[in-house]
Amino acid sequence: QKEVEQNSGPLSVPEGAIASLNCTYSDRGSQSFFWYRQYSGKSPELIMFIYSNGDKEDGRFTAQLNKASQYVSLLIRDSQPSDSATYLCAAPPSNDYKLSFGAGTTVTVRA
Amino acid sequence: DAGVIQSPRHEVTEMGQEVTLRCKPISGHNSLFWYRQTMMRGLELLIYFNNNVPIDDSGMPEDRFSAKMPNASFSTLKIQPSEPRDSAVYFCASSLTSGGIPPSETQYFGPGTRLLVL
């Protein structure tokens, strides 16, 4: 079992819609969870982190964490063509500084 | 502030040649990570250092790969001899593992080195 799993997509949404990305993790000891965005040909860029159960909002992005279900999600509201990218979910194994990354979900926002 | 700096940005070499990739982490960061990314395998952690000491090199594919961090501001990843299957984008990332906000595991990536081995 991979440590972090994402629905592989690709996910295509119309401009203005909500894009919903899901991620599960296997290590119950993981405390912090990260979403990175990677544009084609570029490096991963941190967009959000979350470590408390519930929702965390930052602009059009909302991260949701449910530790009991070992589930973390990212919602992109009012999707824009500039949101078209691959989104990587990451979590550290317990008692470690490294991050385990999911395979990524590619999002395409149709104008 | 400067982010993570990597050089070269692109490297084309022939099979059998030695390749050296370089990384300068964000000033003050004490952990450094080397990743490899391919379409087939995604983002793979090769090795990471904490306070210049290698902590986990379980992702290093084989003896042809080696990494060093002689000081807090410089690291190298060397492939000798290189093979076509080493062609990938190699990323360096750094973090400050001091706790608090953002979390210690928050990593910041460099622009990457695109390696093509012919």
XYZ file of C-alpha atoms in Angstrom:
229
model
C 0.000 0.000 0.000
C 1.338 3.399 -0.945
C 1.676 5.853 1.912
C -0.276 8.583 0.115
C -2.829 7.886 -2.597
C -4.689 10.312 -4.807
C -7.439 9.852 -7.335
C -5.377 9.919 -10.474
C -7.707 11.933 -12.674
C -7.385 13.695 -14.977
C -10.073 16.028 -13.739
C -11.704 18.420 -16.164
C -13.974 21.174 -14.876
C -15.576 24.201 -16.535
C -14.398 27.663 -15.601
C -16.169 28.887 -12.483
C -16.936 25.408 -11.152
C -15.551 23.715 -8.034
C -12.717 21.250 -8.500
C -12.520 18.590 -5.786
C -9.328 16.602 -5.218
C -9.033 13.716 -2.788
C -6.167 12.073 -0.961
C -5.850 9.264 1.567
C -2.875 8.376 3.711
C -1.890 5.194 5.507
C 0.208 6.368 8.469
C -2.045 7.339 11.380
C 0.926 9.079 12.947
C 1.094 11.701 10.195
C 0.357 15.113 11.663
C 0.670 17.638 8.826
C -0.635 17.493 5.303
C 0.383 19.474 2.278
C -0.953 20.386 -1.124
C 1.499 21.353 -3.826
C 0.667 22.660 -7.276
C 2.926 21.841 -10.217
C 2.537 23.546 -13.550
C 3.826 21.674 -16.568
C 7.589 22.003 -16.778
C 7.844 23.725 -13.397
C 8.671 22.666 -9.853
C 6.123 21.855 -7.132
C 4.885 24.931 -5.320
C 3.325 24.807 -1.848
C -0.224 26.117 -1.841
C -1.579 24.923 1.505
C -0.837 22.920 4.602
C -3.268 21.682 7.230
C -2.775 19.880 10.537
C -6.087 20.269 12.370
C -9.267 18.373 11.661
C -11.780 20.426 9.733
C -11.482 23.033 7.035
C -8.816 25.589 6.264
C -9.538 28.277 3.726
C -7.076 30.403 1.773
C -8.639 32.485 -0.957
C -10.299 30.171 -3.450
C -8.656 27.105 -1.922
C -10.078 25.039 0.939
C -8.269 22.093 2.472
C -10.259 19.584 4.500
C -8.780 17.068 6.921
C -10.434 14.080 8.575
C -7.874 12.206 10.646
C -10.329 9.500 11.715
C -10.895 8.578 8.074
C -7.277 9.363 7.094
C -8.561 11.607 4.371
C -7.539 15.032 3.131
C -9.070 16.965 0.272
C -8.596 20.187 -1.636
C -11.413 22.245 -3.083
C -10.766 24.909 -5.677
C -13.708 27.283 -5.916
C -14.445 29.452 -8.943
C -11.876 27.489 -10.957
C -9.846 29.515 -13.425
C -7.843 28.369 -16.459
C -4.730 29.366 -14.475
C -5.585 26.600 -11.992
C -4.844 24.004 -14.678
C -1.955 22.033 -13.182
C -1.080 18.835 -11.359
C -1.878 18.877 -7.639
C 0.249 16.768 -5.335
C -0.830 15.662 -1.877
C 1.946 14.978 0.641
C 2.276 13.774 4.216
C 5.238 12.961 6.435
C 5.540 9.518 7.967
C 5.320 9.701 11.742
C 8.538 10.822 13.432
C 10.155 11.825 10.158
C 10.847 15.050 8.306
C 10.566 13.644 4.803
C 7.353 13.825 2.786
C 5.579 11.019 0.981
C 3.947 12.361 -2.172
C 0.925 11.044 -3.987
C 1.041 10.475 -7.727
C -0.787 13.745 -8.352
C -4.103 14.704 -9.912
C -4.036 16.678 -13.148
C -6.714 19.351 -13.314
C -7.805 21.062 -16.512
C -10.111 24.061 -16.286
C -12.053 24.592 -19.526
C -12.660 28.200 -20.496
C 14.937 36.202 -0.444
C 16.460 33.753 -2.875
C 14.788 30.399 -3.082
C 16.475 27.071 -3.628
C 19.043 27.363 -6.394
C 19.938 24.473 -8.665
C 22.477 24.165 -11.431
C 22.664 23.374 -14.200
C 19.058 23.849 -15.296
C 19.543 21.526 -18.251
C 22.119 18.842 -18.855
C 22.566 16.650 -21.909
C 25.244 13.995 -21.712
C 26.231 10.705 -23.219
C 25.877 7.359 -21.560
C 28.839 6.567 -19.362
C 29.689 10.150 -18.521
C 29.730 11.562 -15.015
C 26.997 14.028 -14.135
C 27.075 16.395 -11.168
C 24.004 18.309 -10.067
C 24.270 21.141 -7.590
C 21.949 22.669 -5.049
C 22.032 25.669 -2.723
C 19.245 25.505 -0.122
C 17.383 28.479 1.280
C 19.623 30.281 3.745
C 18.958 29.080 7.297
C 17.244 25.868 6.277
C 18.717 22.763 7.864
C 17.204 19.927 5.835
C 17.831 19.221 2.171
C 16.098 16.716 -0.081
C 16.945 15.327 -3.521
C 14.073 14.053 -5.674
C 13.752 12.553 -9.119
C 10.599 12.952 -11.203
C 9.549 10.960 -14.250
C 6.198 10.442 -15.906
C 6.280 6.750 -15.080
C 7.352 6.906 -11.429
C 6.253 10.356 -10.325
C 8.193 12.203 -7.641
C 10.653 9.954 -5.827
C 12.761 10.895 -2.810
C 16.363 9.878 -3.381
C 18.080 11.082 -0.220
C 17.747 13.670 2.476
C 20.121 15.433 4.829
C 19.495 17.042 8.183
C 22.184 19.390 9.499
C 24.443 18.193 6.656
C 24.180 14.541 7.730
C 22.545 11.979 5.409
C 19.484 10.643 7.205
C 17.746 8.455 4.657
C 19.315 7.299 1.390
C 16.987 4.360 0.835
C 15.716 5.951 -2.362
C 19.112 6.110 -4.045
C 18.666 3.683 -6.932
C 22.111 2.112 -6.966
C 25.806 2.660 -6.365
C 26.073 4.850 -9.430
C 24.341 7.590 -7.439
C 26.016 9.474 -4.628
C 25.213 12.671 -2.743
C 27.172 14.929 -0.470
C 26.486 17.953 1.658
C 29.842 19.400 2.722
C 28.270 22.452 4.366
C 24.905 24.006 5.114
C 24.755 25.925 1.862
C 25.740 23.371 -0.759
C 24.927 19.851 -1.873
C 25.772 17.729 -4.887
C 24.165 14.697 -6.484
C 26.515 12.718 -8.690
C 25.755 9.989 -11.195
C 28.701 7.973 -12.407
C 28.424 6.399 -14.913
C 25.194 7.821 -16.281
C 22.688 5.688 -18.194
C 19.727 6.611 -20.435
C 17.284 5.450 -17.746
C 18.612 8.209 -15.480
C 16.960 10.779 -17.731
C 14.540 12.710 -15.526
C 14.012 16.001 -13.761
C 15.974 16.199 -10.526
C 14.647 18.516 -7.835
C 16.302 19.783 -4.710
C 14.144 21.007 -1.831
C 14.909 22.450 1.583
C 13.091 22.937 4.860
C 13.593 24.359 8.323
C 12.930 21.617 10.851
C 12.396 23.758 13.905
C 8.712 23.167 14.546
C 5.973 25.756 14.723
C 4.271 27.290 11.725
C 4.688 26.397 8.952
C 5.186 22.774 9.993
C 8.739 21.431 10.085
C 8.065 19.221 7.095
C 7.233 22.152 4.783
C 9.541 21.854 1.809
C 10.415 24.451 -0.789
C 11.540 23.232 -4.177
C 14.178 24.502 -6.537
C 13.535 24.886 -10.281
C 14.978 21.472 -11.079
C 17.615 20.114 -13.428
C 16.408 18.415 -16.591
C 18.828 15.602 -17.351
C 18.927 13.798 -20.663
C 21.341 10.906 -21.047
C 21.810 9.819 -24.655
